[in-house]
Amino acid sequence: MHRTVTENSSQYVLAWKRDIAVLTAGNVKVTVNPRIRLMPVQPHTDPHGALATGYNLEIRDVRNSDAGDYICQIGSMEPKEIVHTLEILVPPKIDYISPVNKMDIHKGAPIRMECRASGNPTPKIIWSRKNNVMPNGEANKTGNVLDILHANRHSSGHYKCTADNRVGQPDTREILVNVLCKYVDSR
């Protein structure tokens, strides 16, 4: 995040704030957070021909808790504030899957598979089936839970849960479903 002050910068005080907490005042760091520091901007001429100078606010080792609004306040007789919003993007990670790897189920019984993931933005969960269509004939199904009301031999196979939020790579887990059918001896 950066902000520059133009023209006669000695008449201005540049401050960075987060909510009501003052992080910096002028070139002095006020916060005790060791991950926050001021970086001077190389003086340069802005598009209007005025001399521009100031400080960038740098946050090292960014964490989810750093997300939010940061306010650059340029103080003079009439202070002006510019709000910079920091959004932390986090790749998807499947945190919970049930059953874990494999499920043996009797023909006619209901099947329930569940997959939950974290990330920012919130990941979308898509169920698909390896080398096959879903039992209802669709290519995939969206949502945390995949229910099959009555298992049959066509329900057997590898089911894949994919969490994707377009940040980094999607996260994927597989569940093998075996539908146990009764063997009838016709002799």
PDB file of C-alpha atoms in Angstrom:
ATOM      1  CA  MET A   1       0.000   0.000   0.000  1.00  0.00           C
ATOM      2  CA  HIS A   2       1.372   3.362  -0.808  1.00  0.00           C
ATOM      3  CA  ARG A   3       0.484   6.984  -0.799  1.00  0.00           C
ATOM      4  CA  THR A   4       2.486  10.000  -1.857  1.00  0.00           C
ATOM      5  CA  VAL A   5       2.292  13.640  -0.856  1.00  0.00           C
ATOM      6  CA  THR A   6       2.803  16.243  -3.556  1.00  0.00           C
ATOM      7  CA  GLU A   7       4.135  19.796  -3.673  1.00  0.00           C
ATOM      8  CA  ASN A   8       5.424  21.264  -0.399  1.00  0.00           C
ATOM      9  CA  SER A   9       5.363  18.129   1.739  1.00  0.00           C
ATOM     10  CA  SER A  10       6.673  19.960   4.801  1.00  0.00           C
ATOM     11  CA  GLN A  11       3.146  21.385   5.240  1.00  0.00           C
ATOM     12  CA  TYR A  12       1.611  17.915   5.459  1.00  0.00           C
ATOM     13  CA  VAL A  13       1.659  15.085   7.965  1.00  0.00           C
ATOM     14  CA  LEU A  14       1.228  11.632   6.522  1.00  0.00           C
ATOM     15  CA  ALA A  15      -0.267   9.020   8.859  1.00  0.00           C
ATOM     16  CA  TRP A  16      -1.281   5.417   8.349  1.00  0.00           C
ATOM     17  CA  LYS A  17      -4.131   4.017  10.474  1.00  0.00           C
ATOM     18  CA  ARG A  18      -5.972   0.745  10.816  1.00  0.00           C
ATOM     19  CA  ASP A  19      -9.439   1.343  12.183  1.00  0.00           C
ATOM     20  CA  ILE A  20      -8.700   3.871  14.973  1.00  0.00           C
ATOM     21  CA  ALA A  21      -5.170   2.619  15.708  1.00  0.00           C
ATOM     22  CA  VAL A  22      -2.392   4.871  14.400  1.00  0.00           C
ATOM     23  CA  LEU A  23       0.363   2.804  12.777  1.00  0.00           C
ATOM     24  CA  THR A  24       2.655   5.628  11.649  1.00  0.00           C
ATOM     25  CA  ALA A  25       2.861   9.404  11.977  1.00  0.00           C
ATOM     26  CA  GLY A  26       5.100  11.164   9.498  1.00  0.00           C
ATOM     27  CA  ASN A  27       8.219   9.044   9.196  1.00  0.00           C
ATOM     28  CA  VAL A  28       7.801   7.584  12.713  1.00  0.00           C
ATOM     29  CA  LYS A  29       6.461   4.074  13.245  1.00  0.00           C
ATOM     30  CA  VAL A  30       3.998   4.138  16.169  1.00  0.00           C
ATOM     31  CA  THR A  31       2.805   0.525  16.182  1.00  0.00           C
ATOM     32  CA  VAL A  32       4.827  -2.118  18.022  1.00  0.00           C
ATOM     33  CA  ASN A  33       4.010  -4.712  15.348  1.00  0.00           C
ATOM     34  CA  PRO A  34       7.438  -5.787  14.000  1.00  0.00           C
ATOM     35  CA  ARG A  35       5.934  -6.858  10.658  1.00  0.00           C
ATOM     36  CA  ILE A  36       4.878  -3.305   9.775  1.00  0.00           C
ATOM     37  CA  ARG A  37       7.370  -0.783   8.454  1.00  0.00           C
ATOM     38  CA  LEU A  38       7.551   2.438   6.480  1.00  0.00           C
ATOM     39  CA  MET A  39       9.356   2.513   3.162  1.00  0.00           C
ATOM     40  CA  PRO A  40      10.244   5.955   1.771  1.00  0.00           C
ATOM     41  CA  VAL A  41       9.129   6.619  -1.793  1.00  0.00           C
ATOM     42  CA  GLN A  42      11.789   7.935  -4.163  1.00  0.00           C
ATOM     43  CA  PRO A  43      10.937  11.600  -4.811  1.00  0.00           C
ATOM     44  CA  HIS A  44       9.559  11.983  -8.319  1.00  0.00           C
ATOM     45  CA  THR A  45       7.509  14.361 -10.424  1.00  0.00           C
ATOM     46  CA  ASP A  46       3.832  13.462 -10.675  1.00  0.00           C
ATOM     47  CA  PRO A  47       1.804  13.852 -13.932  1.00  0.00           C
ATOM     48  CA  HIS A  48       0.938  17.460 -12.940  1.00  0.00           C
ATOM     49  CA  GLY A  49       4.596  18.439 -12.586  1.00  0.00           C
ATOM     50  CA  ALA A  50       4.580  18.579  -8.775  1.00  0.00           C
ATOM     51  CA  LEU A  51       7.238  16.921  -6.644  1.00  0.00           C
ATOM     52  CA  ALA A  52       5.826  13.758  -5.080  1.00  0.00           C
ATOM     53  CA  THR A  53       7.222  12.063  -1.999  1.00  0.00           C
ATOM     54  CA  GLY A  54       5.872   9.975   0.859  1.00  0.00           C
ATOM     55  CA  TYR A  55       5.962   6.532   2.431  1.00  0.00           C
ATOM     56  CA  ASN A  56       4.716   3.091   1.519  1.00  0.00           C
ATOM     57  CA  LEU A  57       3.259   0.995   4.305  1.00  0.00           C
ATOM     58  CA  GLU A  58       4.748  -2.489   4.131  1.00  0.00           C
ATOM     59  CA  ILE A  59       3.364  -5.520   5.966  1.00  0.00           C
ATOM     60  CA  ARG A  60       5.673  -8.524   6.010  1.00  0.00           C
ATOM     61  CA  ASP A  61       4.587 -12.143   6.528  1.00  0.00           C
ATOM     62  CA  VAL A  62       0.956 -11.262   5.828  1.00  0.00           C
ATOM     63  CA  ARG A  63      -1.664 -13.181   7.848  1.00  0.00           C
ATOM     64  CA  ASN A  64      -5.418 -13.580   7.517  1.00  0.00           C
ATOM     65  CA  SER A  65      -5.835 -11.242  10.501  1.00  0.00           C
ATOM     66  CA  ASP A  66      -4.151  -8.442   8.495  1.00  0.00           C
ATOM     67  CA  ALA A  67      -7.151  -8.214   6.149  1.00  0.00           C
ATOM     68  CA  GLY A  68      -9.156  -5.015   6.409  1.00  0.00           C
ATOM     69  CA  ASP A  69      -9.053  -1.285   5.770  1.00  0.00           C
ATOM     70  CA  TYR A  70      -5.871   0.772   6.068  1.00  0.00           C
ATOM     71  CA  ILE A  71      -6.281   4.535   6.016  1.00  0.00           C
ATOM     72  CA  CYS A  72      -3.730   6.949   4.656  1.00  0.00           C
ATOM     73  CA  GLN A  73      -4.406  10.304   6.280  1.00  0.00           C
ATOM     74  CA  ILE A  74      -2.788  13.407   4.850  1.00  0.00           C
ATOM     75  CA  GLY A  75      -3.072  16.127   7.433  1.00  0.00           C
ATOM     76  CA  SER A  76      -3.150  19.841   6.796  1.00  0.00           C
ATOM     77  CA  MET A  77      -5.831  22.394   7.600  1.00  0.00           C
ATOM     78  CA  GLU A  78      -8.344  20.010   5.996  1.00  0.00           C
ATOM     79  CA  PRO A  79      -7.133  16.404   6.476  1.00  0.00           C
ATOM     80  CA  LYS A  80      -7.900  13.959   3.694  1.00  0.00           C
ATOM     81  CA  GLU A  81      -8.209  10.209   4.043  1.00  0.00           C
ATOM     82  CA  ILE A  82      -7.774   7.508   1.455  1.00  0.00           C
ATOM     83  CA  VAL A  83      -8.872   3.982   2.358  1.00  0.00           C
ATOM     84  CA  HIS A  84      -6.935   0.985   1.059  1.00  0.00           C
ATOM     85  CA  THR A  85      -8.622  -2.389   1.557  1.00  0.00           C
ATOM     86  CA  LEU A  86      -6.340  -5.375   2.016  1.00  0.00           C
ATOM     87  CA  GLU A  87      -7.940  -8.685   1.063  1.00  0.00           C
ATOM     88  CA  ILE A  88      -5.992 -11.842   1.822  1.00  0.00           C
ATOM     89  CA  LEU A  89      -6.417 -14.508  -0.857  1.00  0.00           C
ATOM     90  CA  VAL A  90      -6.022 -18.052   0.451  1.00  0.00           C
ATOM     91  CA  PRO A  91      -5.931 -21.142  -1.806  1.00  0.00           C
ATOM     92  CA  PRO A  92      -8.554 -23.831  -1.161  1.00  0.00           C
ATOM     93  CA  LYS A  93      -7.835 -26.576   1.366  1.00  0.00           C
ATOM     94  CA  ILE A  94     -10.132 -29.506   2.064  1.00  0.00           C
ATOM     95  CA  ASP A  95     -10.454 -29.628   5.855  1.00  0.00           C
ATOM     96  CA  TYR A  96     -13.001 -32.420   6.212  1.00  0.00           C
ATOM     97  CA  ILE A  97     -14.119 -35.357   4.104  1.00  0.00           C
ATOM     98  CA  SER A  98     -16.425 -38.209   5.065  1.00  0.00           C
ATOM     99  CA  PRO A  99     -15.974 -41.077   4.602  1.00  0.00           C
ATOM    100  CA  VAL A 100     -12.201 -40.689   4.588  1.00  0.00           C
ATOM    101  CA  ASN A 101     -11.082 -42.989   1.743  1.00  0.00           C
ATOM    102  CA  LYS A 102     -13.436 -45.889   1.170  1.00  0.00           C
ATOM    103  CA  MET A 103     -17.048 -46.819   1.795  1.00  0.00           C
ATOM    104  CA  ASP A 104     -18.657 -50.270   1.632  1.00  0.00           C
ATOM    105  CA  ILE A 105     -22.446 -50.031   1.433  1.00  0.00           C
ATOM    106  CA  HIS A 106     -25.254 -52.547   0.867  1.00  0.00           C
ATOM    107  CA  LYS A 107     -27.439 -52.340  -2.231  1.00  0.00           C
ATOM    108  CA  GLY A 108     -30.524 -50.193  -1.563  1.00  0.00           C
ATOM    109  CA  ALA A 109     -28.952 -48.289   1.351  1.00  0.00           C
ATOM    110  CA  PRO A 110     -28.486 -44.503   1.215  1.00  0.00           C
ATOM    111  CA  ILE A 111     -25.031 -43.074   0.507  1.00  0.00           C
ATOM    112  CA  ARG A 112     -23.905 -39.771   1.997  1.00  0.00           C
ATOM    113  CA  MET A 113     -20.526 -38.177   1.251  1.00  0.00           C
ATOM    114  CA  GLU A 114     -19.456 -34.848   2.707  1.00  0.00           C
ATOM    115  CA  CYS A 115     -16.611 -32.488   1.814  1.00  0.00           C
ATOM    116  CA  ARG A 116     -15.770 -29.132   3.452  1.00  0.00           C
ATOM    117  CA  ALA A 117     -13.016 -26.690   2.552  1.00  0.00           C
ATOM    118  CA  SER A 118     -11.569 -23.375   3.680  1.00  0.00           C
ATOM    119  CA  GLY A 119      -9.978 -20.546   1.695  1.00  0.00           C
ATOM    120  CA  ASN A 120     -10.624 -16.973   0.622  1.00  0.00           C
ATOM    121  CA  PRO A 121     -12.754 -16.445  -1.322  1.00  0.00           C
ATOM    122  CA  THR A 122     -14.865 -19.351  -0.041  1.00  0.00           C
ATOM    123  CA  PRO A 123     -14.153 -22.378  -2.231  1.00  0.00           C
ATOM    124  CA  LYS A 124     -16.837 -23.957  -4.368  1.00  0.00           C
ATOM    125  CA  ILE A 125     -17.200 -27.729  -3.837  1.00  0.00           C
ATOM    126  CA  ILE A 126     -17.776 -29.823  -6.964  1.00  0.00           C
ATOM    127  CA  TRP A 127     -18.366 -33.573  -6.908  1.00  0.00           C
ATOM    128  CA  SER A 128     -17.478 -35.636  -9.957  1.00  0.00           C
ATOM    129  CA  ARG A 129     -16.958 -39.267 -10.740  1.00  0.00           C
ATOM    130  CA  LYS A 130     -13.750 -40.698 -12.112  1.00  0.00           C
ATOM    131  CA  ASN A 131     -14.325 -42.042 -15.650  1.00  0.00           C
ATOM    132  CA  ASN A 132     -18.100 -41.919 -15.266  1.00  0.00           C
ATOM    133  CA  VAL A 133     -21.151 -39.713 -14.805  1.00  0.00           C
ATOM    134  CA  MET A 134     -22.927 -39.118 -11.519  1.00  0.00           C
ATOM    135  CA  PRO A 135     -25.736 -41.574 -10.617  1.00  0.00           C
ATOM    136  CA  ASN A 136     -28.350 -39.001 -11.718  1.00  0.00           C
ATOM    137  CA  GLY A 137     -26.687 -38.758 -15.159  1.00  0.00           C
ATOM    138  CA  GLU A 138     -25.041 -35.349 -14.647  1.00  0.00           C
ATOM    139  CA  ALA A 139     -21.323 -34.743 -15.173  1.00  0.00           C
ATOM    140  CA  ASN A 140     -20.932 -33.220 -11.686  1.00  0.00           C
ATOM    141  CA  LYS A 141     -22.788 -31.846  -8.662  1.00  0.00           C
ATOM    142  CA  THR A 142     -22.109 -28.692  -6.658  1.00  0.00           C
ATOM    143  CA  GLY A 143     -22.364 -28.561  -2.856  1.00  0.00           C
ATOM    144  CA  ASN A 144     -20.772 -29.881   0.336  1.00  0.00           C
ATOM    145  CA  VAL A 145     -22.919 -33.020   0.488  1.00  0.00           C
ATOM    146  CA  LEU A 146     -23.479 -35.711  -2.134  1.00  0.00           C
ATOM    147  CA  ASP A 147     -26.472 -37.951  -1.392  1.00  0.00           C
ATOM    148  CA  ILE A 148     -27.502 -41.072  -3.289  1.00  0.00           C
ATOM    149  CA  LEU A 149     -30.869 -42.271  -1.981  1.00  0.00           C
ATOM    150  CA  HIS A 150     -30.630 -45.948  -2.988  1.00  0.00           C
ATOM    151  CA  ALA A 151     -27.279 -47.509  -3.797  1.00  0.00           C
ATOM    152  CA  ASN A 152     -27.112 -49.941  -6.706  1.00  0.00           C
ATOM    153  CA  ARG A 153     -24.280 -51.571  -8.611  1.00  0.00           C
ATOM    154  CA  HIS A 154     -24.002 -48.494 -10.847  1.00  0.00           C
ATOM    155  CA  SER A 155     -23.301 -46.371  -7.750  1.00  0.00           C
ATOM    156  CA  SER A 156     -19.928 -48.099  -7.216  1.00  0.00           C
ATOM    157  CA  GLY A 157     -16.805 -46.206  -8.238  1.00  0.00           C
ATOM    158  CA  HIS A 158     -14.418 -43.383  -7.433  1.00  0.00           C
ATOM    159  CA  TYR A 159     -16.045 -40.092  -6.403  1.00  0.00           C
ATOM    160  CA  LYS A 160     -13.950 -36.941  -6.407  1.00  0.00           C
ATOM    161  CA  CYS A 161     -14.466 -33.830  -4.272  1.00  0.00           C
ATOM    162  CA  THR A 162     -12.783 -30.729  -5.727  1.00  0.00           C
ATOM    163  CA  ALA A 163     -12.539 -27.422  -3.839  1.00  0.00           C
ATOM    164  CA  ASP A 164     -11.756 -24.422  -6.051  1.00  0.00           C
ATOM    165  CA  ASN A 165     -11.760 -20.664  -5.510  1.00  0.00           C
ATOM    166  CA  ARG A 166      -9.476 -19.678  -8.431  1.00  0.00           C
ATOM    167  CA  VAL A 167      -6.606 -18.903  -6.038  1.00  0.00           C
ATOM    168  CA  GLY A 168      -3.706 -21.280  -6.488  1.00  0.00           C
ATOM    169  CA  GLN A 169      -4.488 -24.889  -7.353  1.00  0.00           C
ATOM    170  CA  PRO A 170      -7.771 -26.676  -6.572  1.00  0.00           C
ATOM    171  CA  ASP A 171      -7.641 -29.230  -3.728  1.00  0.00           C
ATOM    172  CA  THR A 172      -9.002 -32.713  -4.444  1.00  0.00           C
ATOM    173  CA  ARG A 173      -9.865 -35.848  -2.454  1.00  0.00           C
ATOM    174  CA  GLU A 174     -11.277 -39.174  -3.624  1.00  0.00           C
ATOM    175  CA  ILE A 175     -13.667 -41.651  -2.039  1.00  0.00           C
ATOM    176  CA  LEU A 176     -14.053 -45.209  -3.332  1.00  0.00           C
ATOM    177  CA  VAL A 177     -17.615 -46.508  -3.013  1.00  0.00           C
ATOM    178  CA  ASN A 178     -18.210 -50.279  -3.128  1.00  0.00           C
ATOM    179  CA  VAL A 179     -21.848 -51.341  -3.330  1.00  0.00           C
ATOM    180  CA  LEU A 180     -22.228 -54.845  -1.912  1.00  0.00           C
ATOM    181  CA  CYS A 181     -24.792 -56.848  -3.858  1.00  0.00           C
ATOM    182  CA  LYS A 182     -26.224 -60.160  -2.639  1.00  0.00           C
ATOM    183  CA  TYR A 183     -25.131 -63.160  -4.600  1.00  0.00           C
ATOM    184  CA  VAL A 184     -28.007 -65.497  -5.389  1.00  0.00           C
ATOM    185  CA  ASP A 185     -27.093 -69.071  -6.285  1.00  0.00           C
ATOM    186  CA  SER A 186     -29.606 -70.237  -8.886  1.00  0.00           C
ATOM    187  CA  ARG A 187     -28.639 -73.932  -8.658  1.00  0.00           C
TER     188      ARG A 187
END
